[in-house]
PDB file of C-alpha atoms in Angstrom:
ATOM      1  CA  MET P  63      24.112   0.166  27.901  1.00  0.00           C
ATOM      2  CA  LEU P  64      22.220   2.508  30.126  1.00  0.00           C
ATOM      3  CA  PRO P  65      21.658   1.168  33.628  1.00  0.00           C
ATOM      4  CA  PRO P  66      18.179  -0.096  34.511  1.00  0.00           C
ATOM      5  CA  ASP P  67      17.547   2.772  36.879  1.00  0.00           C
ATOM      6  CA  ILE P  68      17.960   5.161  33.954  1.00  0.00           C
ATOM      7  CA  VAL P  69      15.901   3.196  31.445  1.00  0.00           C
ATOM      8  CA  GLY P  70      12.818   3.101  33.583  1.00  0.00           C
ATOM      9  CA  ARG P  71       9.252   2.712  32.457  1.00  0.00           C
ATOM     10  CA  ASP P  72       8.759   6.446  32.128  1.00  0.00           C
ATOM     11  CA  ALA P  73      12.187   7.278  30.773  1.00  0.00           C
ATOM     12  CA  PHE P  74      11.135   7.556  27.154  1.00  0.00           C
ATOM     13  CA  ARG P  75       8.377   9.946  27.994  1.00  0.00           C
ATOM     14  CA  ARG P  76      11.277  12.353  28.408  1.00  0.00           C
ATOM     15  CA  SER P  77      13.090  11.504  25.224  1.00  0.00           C
ATOM     16  CA  PHE P  78      12.757  10.093  21.728  1.00  0.00           C
ATOM     17  CA  ASP P  79      12.088   6.410  21.268  1.00  0.00           C
ATOM     18  CA  PHE P  80      13.399   5.238  17.884  1.00  0.00           C
ATOM     19  CA  SER P  81      12.542   1.594  18.371  1.00  0.00           C
ATOM     20  CA  SER P  82      10.109   1.553  15.434  1.00  0.00           C
ATOM     21  CA  PHE P  83      11.598   3.812  12.757  1.00  0.00           C
ATOM     22  CA  PRO P  84      12.466   1.516   9.837  1.00  0.00           C
ATOM     23  CA  ASN P  85      13.286   4.330   7.382  1.00  0.00           C
ATOM     24  CA  LEU P  86      15.339   6.510   9.683  1.00  0.00           C
ATOM     25  CA  GLN P  87      18.624   7.588   8.095  1.00  0.00           C
ATOM     26  CA  GLU P  88      19.800  10.667   9.968  1.00  0.00           C
ATOM     27  CA  VAL P  89      19.472  12.059  13.476  1.00  0.00           C
ATOM     28  CA  ASP P  90      20.769  15.517  14.352  1.00  0.00           C
ATOM     29  CA  PHE P  91      20.707  16.688  17.955  1.00  0.00           C
ATOM     30  CA  GLY P  92      21.929  20.065  19.071  1.00  0.00           C
ATOM     31  CA  VAL P  93      22.003  21.913  22.353  1.00  0.00           C
ATOM     32  CA  HIS P  94      23.406  25.427  22.149  1.00  0.00           C
ATOM     33  CA  TRP P  95      24.065  27.041  25.501  1.00  0.00           C
ATOM     34  CA  VAL P  96      24.014  23.848  27.488  1.00  0.00           C
ATOM     35  CA  SER P  97      22.208  23.882  30.775  1.00  0.00           C
ATOM     36  CA  GLY P  98      20.419  21.176  32.649  1.00  0.00           C
ATOM     37  CA  SER P  99      20.588  17.472  31.982  1.00  0.00           C
ATOM     38  CA  LEU P 100      21.604  15.945  28.679  1.00  0.00           C
ATOM     39  CA  LEU P 101      20.254  12.548  29.664  1.00  0.00           C
ATOM     40  CA  TRP P 102      17.650  12.665  26.915  1.00  0.00           C
ATOM     41  CA  ILE P 103      20.437  12.296  24.352  1.00  0.00           C
ATOM     42  CA  PRO P 104      21.821   8.911  25.486  1.00  0.00           C
ATOM     43  CA  LEU P 105      18.263   7.801  26.193  1.00  0.00           C
ATOM     44  CA  ALA P 106      17.370   8.483  22.571  1.00  0.00           C
ATOM     45  CA  PHE P 107      20.626   6.958  21.323  1.00  0.00           C
ATOM     46  CA  SER P 108      19.926   3.809  23.309  1.00  0.00           C
ATOM     47  CA  THR P 109      16.867   3.147  21.137  1.00  0.00           C
ATOM     48  CA  LEU P 110      18.812   3.315  17.858  1.00  0.00           C
ATOM     49  CA  ARG P 111      19.174  -0.325  16.837  1.00  0.00           C
ATOM     50  CA  HIS P 112      20.309  -1.948  13.640  1.00  0.00           C
ATOM     51  CA  THR P 113      17.396  -4.354  13.766  1.00  0.00           C
ATOM     52  CA  THR P 114      14.787  -1.595  13.877  1.00  0.00           C
ATOM     53  CA  SER P 115      16.507   1.214  11.922  1.00  0.00           C
ATOM     54  CA  PRO P 116      18.730  -0.609   9.439  1.00  0.00           C
ATOM     55  CA  ARG P 117      19.084   2.406   7.130  1.00  0.00           C
ATOM     56  CA  LEU P 118      20.531   4.684   9.786  1.00  0.00           C
ATOM     57  CA  SER P 119      23.773   6.189   8.521  1.00  0.00           C
ATOM     58  CA  VAL P 120      24.358   9.526  10.231  1.00  0.00           C
ATOM     59  CA  ILE P 121      24.153  10.837  13.761  1.00  0.00           C
ATOM     60  CA  CYS P 122      25.246  14.394  14.422  1.00  0.00           C
ATOM     61  CA  LEU P 123      25.530  15.821  17.916  1.00  0.00           C
ATOM     62  CA  GLU P 124      26.407  19.439  18.510  1.00  0.00           C
ATOM     63  CA  LEU P 125      26.764  20.923  21.972  1.00  0.00           C
ATOM     64  CA  ALA P 126      27.815  24.415  22.965  1.00  0.00           C
ATOM     65  CA  ARG P 127      27.813  25.536  26.555  1.00  0.00           C
ATOM     66  CA  SER P 128      26.948  28.879  28.002  1.00  0.00           C
ATOM     67  CA  PRO P 129      29.891  31.226  28.505  1.00  0.00           C
ATOM     68  CA  THR P 130      28.592  31.981  31.979  1.00  0.00           C
ATOM     69  CA  ALA P 131      28.052  28.386  33.071  1.00  0.00           C
ATOM     70  CA  TYR P 132      30.612  25.706  33.763  1.00  0.00           C
ATOM     71  CA  ARG P 133      33.598  27.948  34.131  1.00  0.00           C
ATOM     72  CA  SER P 134      35.702  24.974  35.113  1.00  0.00           C
ATOM     73  CA  THR P 135      36.077  21.427  33.924  1.00  0.00           C
ATOM     74  CA  GLU P 136      35.190  20.242  37.390  1.00  0.00           C
ATOM     75  CA  THR P 137      31.804  21.928  37.430  1.00  0.00           C
ATOM     76  CA  LEU P 138      31.052  20.782  33.907  1.00  0.00           C
ATOM     77  CA  LEU P 139      31.939  17.205  34.797  1.00  0.00           C
ATOM     78  CA  GLN P 140      29.989  17.441  38.004  1.00  0.00           C
ATOM     79  CA  ASP P 141      26.825  18.422  36.152  1.00  0.00           C
ATOM     80  CA  LEU P 142      27.218  16.757  32.770  1.00  0.00           C
ATOM     81  CA  GLY P 143      29.883  14.109  33.249  1.00  0.00           C
ATOM     82  CA  ASP P 144      27.501  11.179  33.654  1.00  0.00           C
ATOM     83  CA  ASP P 145      25.449  12.276  30.678  1.00  0.00           C
ATOM     84  CA  LEU P 146      28.516  12.734  28.469  1.00  0.00           C
ATOM     85  CA  ARG P 147      29.850   9.365  29.522  1.00  0.00           C
ATOM     86  CA  ARG P 148      26.518   7.755  28.598  1.00  0.00           C
ATOM     87  CA  VAL P 149      26.571   9.536  25.237  1.00  0.00           C
ATOM     88  CA  ALA P 150      30.010   8.095  24.580  1.00  0.00           C
ATOM     89  CA  ASP P 151      28.936   4.628  25.710  1.00  0.00           C
ATOM     90  CA  GLU P 152      25.940   4.660  23.406  1.00  0.00           C
ATOM     91  CA  ALA P 153      28.013   5.957  20.492  1.00  0.00           C
ATOM     92  CA  THR P 154      30.419   3.096  21.029  1.00  0.00           C
ATOM     93  CA  ARG P 155      27.586   0.610  21.202  1.00  0.00           C
ATOM     94  CA  ILE P 156      26.038   2.010  18.007  1.00  0.00           C
ATOM     95  CA  GLU P 157      29.360   1.865  16.181  1.00  0.00           C
ATOM     96  CA  ARG P 158      29.777  -1.761  17.165  1.00  0.00           C
ATOM     97  CA  GLU P 159      26.206  -2.746  16.401  1.00  0.00           C
ATOM     98  CA  PHE P 160      26.146  -1.086  12.991  1.00  0.00           C
ATOM     99  CA  GLU P 161      29.582  -2.462  12.191  1.00  0.00           C
ATOM    100  CA  GLY P 162      30.725   0.899  10.885  1.00  0.00           C
ATOM    101  CA  ALA P 163      33.223   3.583  11.772  1.00  0.00           C
ATOM    102  CA  VAL P 164      32.481   6.232  14.353  1.00  0.00           C
ATOM    103  CA  ASN P 165      33.940   9.641  13.776  1.00  0.00           C
ATOM    104  CA  LEU P 166      33.436  11.907  16.770  1.00  0.00           C
ATOM    105  CA  THR P 167      34.599  15.495  16.717  1.00  0.00           C
ATOM    106  CA  VAL P 168      34.731  17.747  19.739  1.00  0.00           C
ATOM    107  CA  VAL P 169      35.349  21.424  19.215  1.00  0.00           C
ATOM    108  CA  ARG P 170      37.856  22.648  21.743  1.00  0.00           C
ATOM    109  CA  GLY P 171      37.004  25.240  24.308  1.00  0.00           C
ATOM    110  CA  LEU P 172      35.021  26.102  27.388  1.00  0.00           C
ATOM    111  CA  GLY P 173      36.069  22.976  29.204  1.00  0.00           C
ATOM    112  CA  PHE P 174      34.688  20.288  26.955  1.00  0.00           C
ATOM    113  CA  LYS P 175      38.064  19.035  25.767  1.00  0.00           C
ATOM    114  CA  GLU P 176      39.382  18.676  29.276  1.00  0.00           C
ATOM    115  CA  ALA P 177      36.146  17.180  30.497  1.00  0.00           C
ATOM    116  CA  LEU P 178      36.078  14.556  27.793  1.00  0.00           C
ATOM    117  CA  ASP P 179      39.778  13.871  28.175  1.00  0.00           C
ATOM    118  CA  THR P 180      39.081  13.209  31.815  1.00  0.00           C
ATOM    119  CA  LEU P 181      36.335  10.822  30.819  1.00  0.00           C
ATOM    120  CA  GLY P 182      38.671   9.075  28.425  1.00  0.00           C
ATOM    121  CA  VAL P 183      36.396   9.716  25.473  1.00  0.00           C
ATOM    122  CA  ARG P 184      38.187   9.581  22.133  1.00  0.00           C
ATOM    123  CA  PHE P 185      37.070  12.704  20.323  1.00  0.00           C
ATOM    124  CA  ARG P 186      38.769  15.133  18.002  1.00  0.00           C
ATOM    125  CA  PHE P 187      38.753  18.716  19.177  1.00  0.00           C
ATOM    126  CA  CYS P 188      38.242  22.066  17.538  1.00  0.00           C
ATOM    127  CA  GLU P 189      38.138  25.617  18.758  1.00  0.00           C
ATOM    128  CA  TRP P 190      34.988  27.077  20.159  1.00  0.00           C
ATOM    129  CA  ARG P 191      32.232  24.578  20.368  1.00  0.00           C
ATOM    130  CA  PHE P 192      31.614  20.917  20.878  1.00  0.00           C
ATOM    131  CA  VAL P 193      30.578  18.797  17.966  1.00  0.00           C
ATOM    132  CA  ALA P 194      30.350  15.055  18.060  1.00  0.00           C
ATOM    133  CA  PHE P 195      29.807  13.506  14.673  1.00  0.00           C
ATOM    134  CA  VAL P 196      29.044   9.870  14.238  1.00  0.00           C
ATOM    135  CA  ASN P 197      29.175   8.320  10.801  1.00  0.00           C
ATOM    136  CA  LEU P 198      27.999   4.808  11.223  1.00  0.00           C
ATOM    137  CA  HIS P 199      28.864   3.401   7.828  1.00  0.00           C
ATOM    138  CA  SER P 200      32.038   5.083   6.685  1.00  0.00           C
ATOM    139  CA  ILE P 201      34.389   7.948   7.379  1.00  0.00           C
ATOM    140  CA  PRO P 202      34.215  10.231   4.328  1.00  0.00           C
ATOM    141  CA  THR P 203      37.550  11.349   2.985  1.00  0.00           C
ATOM    142  CA  ASP P 204      36.248  14.299   1.006  1.00  0.00           C
ATOM    143  CA  SER P 205      33.901  17.209   1.666  1.00  0.00           C
ATOM    144  CA  SER P 206      30.814  15.084   1.399  1.00  0.00           C
ATOM    145  CA  PRO P 207      27.343  16.508   2.097  1.00  0.00           C
ATOM    146  CA  VAL P 208      27.039  14.027   4.931  1.00  0.00           C
ATOM    147  CA  LEU P 209      29.680  15.804   6.951  1.00  0.00           C
ATOM    148  CA  THR P 210      28.410  19.282   6.173  1.00  0.00           C
ATOM    149  CA  ALA P 211      24.809  18.471   6.935  1.00  0.00           C
ATOM    150  CA  GLY P 212      25.097  18.636  10.675  1.00  0.00           C
ATOM    151  CA  ASN P 213      27.498  21.406  11.405  1.00  0.00           C
ATOM    152  CA  GLY P 214      28.257  23.365   8.250  1.00  0.00           C
ATOM    153  CA  VAL P 215      31.912  22.386   8.283  1.00  0.00           C
ATOM    154  CA  SER P 216      33.373  20.138   5.611  1.00  0.00           C
ATOM    155  CA  ALA P 217      35.454  17.112   6.422  1.00  0.00           C
ATOM    156  CA  ASP P 218      38.659  18.827   5.329  1.00  0.00           C
ATOM    157  CA  GLU P 219      37.849  21.957   7.292  1.00  0.00           C
ATOM    158  CA  MET P 220      37.019  19.907  10.338  1.00  0.00           C
ATOM    159  CA  THR P 221      40.255  18.015  10.120  1.00  0.00           C
ATOM    160  CA  SER P 222      42.234  21.215   9.751  1.00  0.00           C
ATOM    161  CA  LEU P 223      40.630  22.596  12.873  1.00  0.00           C
ATOM    162  CA  CYS P 224      41.526  19.634  14.978  1.00  0.00           C
TER     163      CYS P 224
ATOM    164  CA  MET H 104       9.661  40.710  16.458  1.00  0.00           C
ATOM    165  CA  GLY H 105       6.026  39.944  16.947  1.00  0.00           C
ATOM    166  CA  LEU H 106       3.124  42.092  15.850  1.00  0.00           C
ATOM    167  CA  GLU H 107       1.726  42.702  19.290  1.00  0.00           C
ATOM    168  CA  GLY H 108      -1.413  44.809  19.152  1.00  0.00           C
ATOM    169  CA  ALA H 109      -1.892  44.248  15.452  1.00  0.00           C
ATOM    170  CA  PRO H 110      -5.340  42.993  14.435  1.00  0.00           C
ATOM    171  CA  PRO H 111      -5.532  39.294  13.622  1.00  0.00           C
ATOM    172  CA  LEU H 112      -5.685  38.295   9.983  1.00  0.00           C
ATOM    173  CA  ARG H 113      -9.190  38.099   8.592  1.00  0.00           C
ATOM    174  CA  THR H 114     -10.753  34.695   8.582  1.00  0.00           C
ATOM    175  CA  PRO H 115      -8.638  32.522   6.310  1.00  0.00           C
ATOM    176  CA  SER H 116     -11.711  30.578   5.217  1.00  0.00           C
ATOM    177  CA  LEU H 117     -12.515  33.563   3.029  1.00  0.00           C
ATOM    178  CA  TRP H 118      -9.277  33.141   1.142  1.00  0.00           C
ATOM    179  CA  LYS H 119      -9.210  31.366  -2.184  1.00  0.00           C
ATOM    180  CA  LEU H 120      -6.164  29.188  -1.946  1.00  0.00           C
ATOM    181  CA  PRO H 121      -4.984  27.042  -4.868  1.00  0.00           C
ATOM    182  CA  GLN H 122      -5.626  23.401  -4.136  1.00  0.00           C
ATOM    183  CA  THR H 123      -2.267  22.540  -5.635  1.00  0.00           C
ATOM    184  CA  ILE H 124      -0.246  24.227  -2.905  1.00  0.00           C
ATOM    185  CA  THR H 125       2.225  21.755  -1.474  1.00  0.00           C
ATOM    186  CA  SER H 126       4.238  23.928   0.921  1.00  0.00           C
ATOM    187  CA  LEU H 127       3.173  26.413   3.553  1.00  0.00           C
ATOM    188  CA  THR H 128       5.524  28.640   5.530  1.00  0.00           C
ATOM    189  CA  ILE H 129       3.906  30.928   8.052  1.00  0.00           C
ATOM    190  CA  ASN H 130       4.932  33.052  10.980  1.00  0.00           C
ATOM    191  CA  THR H 131       2.064  32.662  13.392  1.00  0.00           C
ATOM    192  CA  ASP H 132       2.528  35.890  15.361  1.00  0.00           C
ATOM    193  CA  ALA H 133      -0.643  37.408  13.893  1.00  0.00           C
ATOM    194  CA  VAL H 134      -2.918  34.383  13.719  1.00  0.00           C
ATOM    195  CA  THR H 135      -4.650  32.048  16.101  1.00  0.00           C
ATOM    196  CA  LEU H 136      -4.311  28.298  15.906  1.00  0.00           C
ATOM    197  CA  VAL H 137      -7.897  28.130  14.662  1.00  0.00           C
ATOM    198  CA  GLN H 138      -7.063  30.450  11.775  1.00  0.00           C
ATOM    199  CA  LEU H 139      -3.929  28.486  11.061  1.00  0.00           C
ATOM    200  CA  ARG H 140      -5.986  25.298  11.015  1.00  0.00           C
ATOM    201  CA  ASP H 141      -8.453  26.920   8.604  1.00  0.00           C
ATOM    202  CA  VAL H 142      -5.654  27.763   6.182  1.00  0.00           C
ATOM    203  CA  MET H 143      -4.213  24.270   6.381  1.00  0.00           C
ATOM    204  CA  ALA H 144      -7.630  22.648   5.997  1.00  0.00           C
ATOM    205  CA  HIS H 145      -7.960  24.323   2.579  1.00  0.00           C
ATOM    206  CA  LEU H 146      -4.780  22.714   1.277  1.00  0.00           C
ATOM    207  CA  PRO H 147      -5.342  19.045   0.467  1.00  0.00           C
ATOM    208  CA  SER H 148      -1.971  18.720  -1.270  1.00  0.00           C
ATOM    209  CA  LEU H 149       0.014  20.144   1.607  1.00  0.00           C
ATOM    210  CA  ASP H 150       3.212  18.173   2.073  1.00  0.00           C
ATOM    211  CA  ASN H 151       5.666  20.628   3.619  1.00  0.00           C
ATOM    212  CA  LEU H 152       4.844  22.806   6.602  1.00  0.00           C
ATOM    213  CA  SER H 153       7.002  25.407   8.323  1.00  0.00           C
ATOM    214  CA  LEU H 154       5.653  27.235  11.377  1.00  0.00           C
ATOM    215  CA  SER H 155       7.371  29.856  13.478  1.00  0.00           C
ATOM    216  CA  GLY H 156       6.467  32.651  15.882  1.00  0.00           C
ATOM    217  CA  SER H 157       3.874  32.647  18.647  1.00  0.00           C
ATOM    218  CA  PRO H 158       0.220  32.059  17.772  1.00  0.00           C
ATOM    219  CA  ILE H 159      -2.270  34.467  19.311  1.00  0.00           C
ATOM    220  CA  PRO H 160      -3.735  32.807  22.418  1.00  0.00           C
ATOM    221  CA  VAL H 161      -7.373  31.755  22.234  1.00  0.00           C
ATOM    222  CA  ASP H 162      -9.962  30.243  24.537  1.00  0.00           C
ATOM    223  CA  ARG H 163      -8.724  26.720  25.097  1.00  0.00           C
ATOM    224  CA  SER H 164     -12.225  25.333  24.608  1.00  0.00           C
ATOM    225  CA  THR H 165     -11.891  26.212  20.918  1.00  0.00           C
ATOM    226  CA  LEU H 166      -8.879  23.951  20.585  1.00  0.00           C
ATOM    227  CA  SER H 167     -10.649  20.689  21.328  1.00  0.00           C
ATOM    228  CA  GLY H 168     -10.485  18.467  18.264  1.00  0.00           C
ATOM    229  CA  ILE H 169      -8.955  21.315  16.320  1.00  0.00           C
ATOM    230  CA  GLY H 170      -7.080  19.126  13.859  1.00  0.00           C
ATOM    231  CA  THR H 171      -9.924  16.870  12.751  1.00  0.00           C
ATOM    232  CA  THR H 172     -10.648  18.939   9.638  1.00  0.00           C
ATOM    233  CA  LEU H 173      -7.114  18.772   8.328  1.00  0.00           C
ATOM    234  CA  ARG H 174      -6.718  16.875   5.091  1.00  0.00           C
ATOM    235  CA  GLY H 175      -3.204  17.584   3.881  1.00  0.00           C
ATOM    236  CA  ARG H 176      -0.828  14.871   2.752  1.00  0.00           C
ATOM    237  CA  PHE H 177       1.878  15.895   5.229  1.00  0.00           C
ATOM    238  CA  GLY H 178       4.420  13.653   3.568  1.00  0.00           C
ATOM    239  CA  GLY H 179       7.332  16.076   3.231  1.00  0.00           C
ATOM    240  CA  LYS H 180       9.203  18.268   5.663  1.00  0.00           C
ATOM    241  CA  LEU H 181       7.854  19.674   8.905  1.00  0.00           C
ATOM    242  CA  GLN H 182       9.722  22.605  10.409  1.00  0.00           C
ATOM    243  CA  LEU H 183       8.719  24.108  13.755  1.00  0.00           C
ATOM    244  CA  ARG H 184      10.337  27.106  15.392  1.00  0.00           C
ATOM    245  CA  ASP H 185       9.867  29.367  18.411  1.00  0.00           C
ATOM    246  CA  ASN H 186       6.606  28.921  20.324  1.00  0.00           C
ATOM    247  CA  CYS H 187       5.186  26.711  17.601  1.00  0.00           C
ATOM    248  CA  VAL H 188       7.094  23.944  19.323  1.00  0.00           C
ATOM    249  CA  HIS H 189       4.166  23.614  21.686  1.00  0.00           C
ATOM    250  CA  LYS H 190       1.622  21.056  22.821  1.00  0.00           C
ATOM    251  CA  ASP H 191      -1.283  22.883  21.158  1.00  0.00           C
ATOM    252  CA  VAL H 192       0.430  22.933  17.759  1.00  0.00           C
ATOM    253  CA  VAL H 193       1.375  19.289  18.124  1.00  0.00           C
ATOM    254  CA  ASP H 194      -2.206  18.416  19.082  1.00  0.00           C
ATOM    255  CA  LEU H 195      -3.399  20.299  15.991  1.00  0.00           C
ATOM    256  CA  LEU H 196      -1.166  18.217  13.740  1.00  0.00           C
ATOM    257  CA  LEU H 197      -1.831  14.939  15.494  1.00  0.00           C
ATOM    258  CA  GLY H 198      -5.548  15.572  15.076  1.00  0.00           C
ATOM    259  CA  ASP H 199      -5.291  14.979  11.330  1.00  0.00           C
ATOM    260  CA  PRO H 200      -7.567  11.965  10.839  1.00  0.00           C
ATOM    261  CA  THR H 201      -5.448  10.593   7.998  1.00  0.00           C
ATOM    262  CA  GLY H 202      -2.252  10.638  10.067  1.00  0.00           C
ATOM    263  CA  LEU H 203       1.126  12.273   9.604  1.00  0.00           C
ATOM    264  CA  ARG H 204       3.641  10.932   7.108  1.00  0.00           C
ATOM    265  CA  PHE H 205       6.449  13.484   7.302  1.00  0.00           C
ATOM    266  CA  THR H 206       9.792  12.217   6.075  1.00  0.00           C
ATOM    267  CA  GLU H 207      11.763  15.032   7.694  1.00  0.00           C
ATOM    268  CA  VAL H 208      11.115  16.774  10.995  1.00  0.00           C
ATOM    269  CA  ASP H 209      13.176  19.827  11.912  1.00  0.00           C
ATOM    270  CA  ILE H 210      12.533  21.283  15.364  1.00  0.00           C
ATOM    271  CA  CYS H 211      14.294  24.300  16.823  1.00  0.00           C
ATOM    272  CA  CYS H 212      13.157  25.638  20.161  1.00  0.00           C
ATOM    273  CA  ARG H 213      14.451  27.931  22.855  1.00  0.00           C
ATOM    274  CA  GLN H 214      13.886  25.564  25.705  1.00  0.00           C
ATOM    275  CA  GLU H 215      13.524  21.865  26.009  1.00  0.00           C
ATOM    276  CA  CYS H 216      10.241  20.714  24.490  1.00  0.00           C
ATOM    277  CA  LEU H 217      10.881  17.014  24.394  1.00  0.00           C
ATOM    278  CA  LEU H 218       7.466  15.732  25.361  1.00  0.00           C
ATOM    279  CA  PRO H 219       5.372  17.251  22.542  1.00  0.00           C
ATOM    280  CA  THR H 220       8.227  16.832  20.082  1.00  0.00           C
ATOM    281  CA  ALA H 221       8.628  13.164  20.886  1.00  0.00           C
ATOM    282  CA  ARG H 222       4.889  12.596  20.407  1.00  0.00           C
ATOM    283  CA  LEU H 223       5.038  14.316  17.042  1.00  0.00           C
ATOM    284  CA  VAL H 224       8.057  12.349  15.900  1.00  0.00           C
ATOM    285  CA  GLN H 225       6.518   9.092  17.078  1.00  0.00           C
ATOM    286  CA  ALA H 226       3.499   9.757  14.862  1.00  0.00           C
ATOM    287  CA  CYS H 227       5.806   9.681  11.828  1.00  0.00           C
ATOM    288  CA  ASP H 228       7.665   6.548  12.882  1.00  0.00           C
ATOM    289  CA  LYS H 229       7.088   4.570   9.693  1.00  0.00           C
ATOM    290  CA  THR H 230       8.020   7.378   7.288  1.00  0.00           C
ATOM    291  CA  LEU H 231      10.608   9.516   9.067  1.00  0.00           C
ATOM    292  CA  VAL H 232      13.985   9.660   7.342  1.00  0.00           C
ATOM    293  CA  LYS H 233      15.634  12.583   9.092  1.00  0.00           C
ATOM    294  CA  LEU H 234      15.134  14.179  12.494  1.00  0.00           C
ATOM    295  CA  SER H 235      16.761  17.425  13.590  1.00  0.00           C
ATOM    296  CA  TYR H 236      16.120  18.610  17.127  1.00  0.00           C
ATOM    297  CA  MET H 237      17.918  21.717  18.257  1.00  0.00           C
ATOM    298  CA  ILE H 238      17.676  23.724  21.456  1.00  0.00           C
ATOM    299  CA  THR H 239      19.054  27.227  20.939  1.00  0.00           C
ATOM    300  CA  SER H 240      18.862  30.744  22.290  1.00  0.00           C
ATOM    301  CA  HIS H 241      17.868  32.190  18.908  1.00  0.00           C
ATOM    302  CA  GLY H 242      15.298  34.962  18.780  1.00  0.00           C
ATOM    303  CA  LYS H 243      12.029  35.016  16.936  1.00  0.00           C
ATOM    304  CA  SER H 244      11.783  35.498  13.205  1.00  0.00           C
ATOM    305  CA  HIS H 245       9.876  38.241  11.425  1.00  0.00           C
ATOM    306  CA  PHE H 246       6.307  38.046  10.189  1.00  0.00           C
ATOM    307  CA  SER H 247       6.021  36.256   6.883  1.00  0.00           C
ATOM    308  CA  ILE H 248       3.759  33.967   4.953  1.00  0.00           C
ATOM    309  CA  GLN H 249       4.785  31.985   1.921  1.00  0.00           C
ATOM    310  CA  LEU H 250       2.928  29.568  -0.285  1.00  0.00           C
ATOM    311  CA  ALA H 251       4.412  27.289  -2.896  1.00  0.00           C
ATOM    312  CA  GLU H 252       2.958  25.115  -5.612  1.00  0.00           C
ATOM    313  CA  SER H 253       4.529  22.011  -7.048  1.00  0.00           C
TER     314      SER H 253
END
């Protein structure tokens, strides 16, 4: 859960509030060339509830950082560590609440693997970008459209990259 | 690339658009939001809307209540790109007196535009099935306009 000082009265003016989306099935978030805060992502995730969005089945998160920013794991963690940790916490909470499997994939490179290792986040890693994929109901074993929808990489391809 | 210096399109109200059009894809580099509104207001069956580019700036006084003449169904996919991810475009859409019922919203912008995007998404809360929100460094697309009938 996000701490009270984060979920303030005005917090959701800076993010999505999914607390009344009964038909929501898929959420894709992407930030290419990461800079600035990623707090809006866990804020939005924190509003995804089984009671209010029971049909939710897919969350795809894709992050790629700038080649000129965050040259070290330390600087990346310094700027984004809290946000990434909150993303992971919310993903864990969602997995538990929806009683499904969570499949998170992190593409190796540019410090994200090391940063998330440091945070103790259980992701799979691939080569040049960061992709976190959450399947709330099941982990597909084939090249299903669900897996390709968010990142253009099939389940088999993703596994082979990791 | 935009069409800077090119004359704006002639008034869309003069166009004879089929009432059965369900999808509109337009690069807004050569139109104002008022002209865009006029096109959309002629399409009562409009379900899917894709906007990209940068609308020609206009006197802001002309934007007040700009969306009140819209009458599309807006029950399909909404795609916004480039500078169309903007408060004025969102206000145009939210002005539709019958409300928005998009089932899919796909936003791609070059810098964080959470506030207008969140308002837009919230307006579709009962119907939205899929949301894609992407912040990228992609450039602008070329001028184009497409119409589709069901």
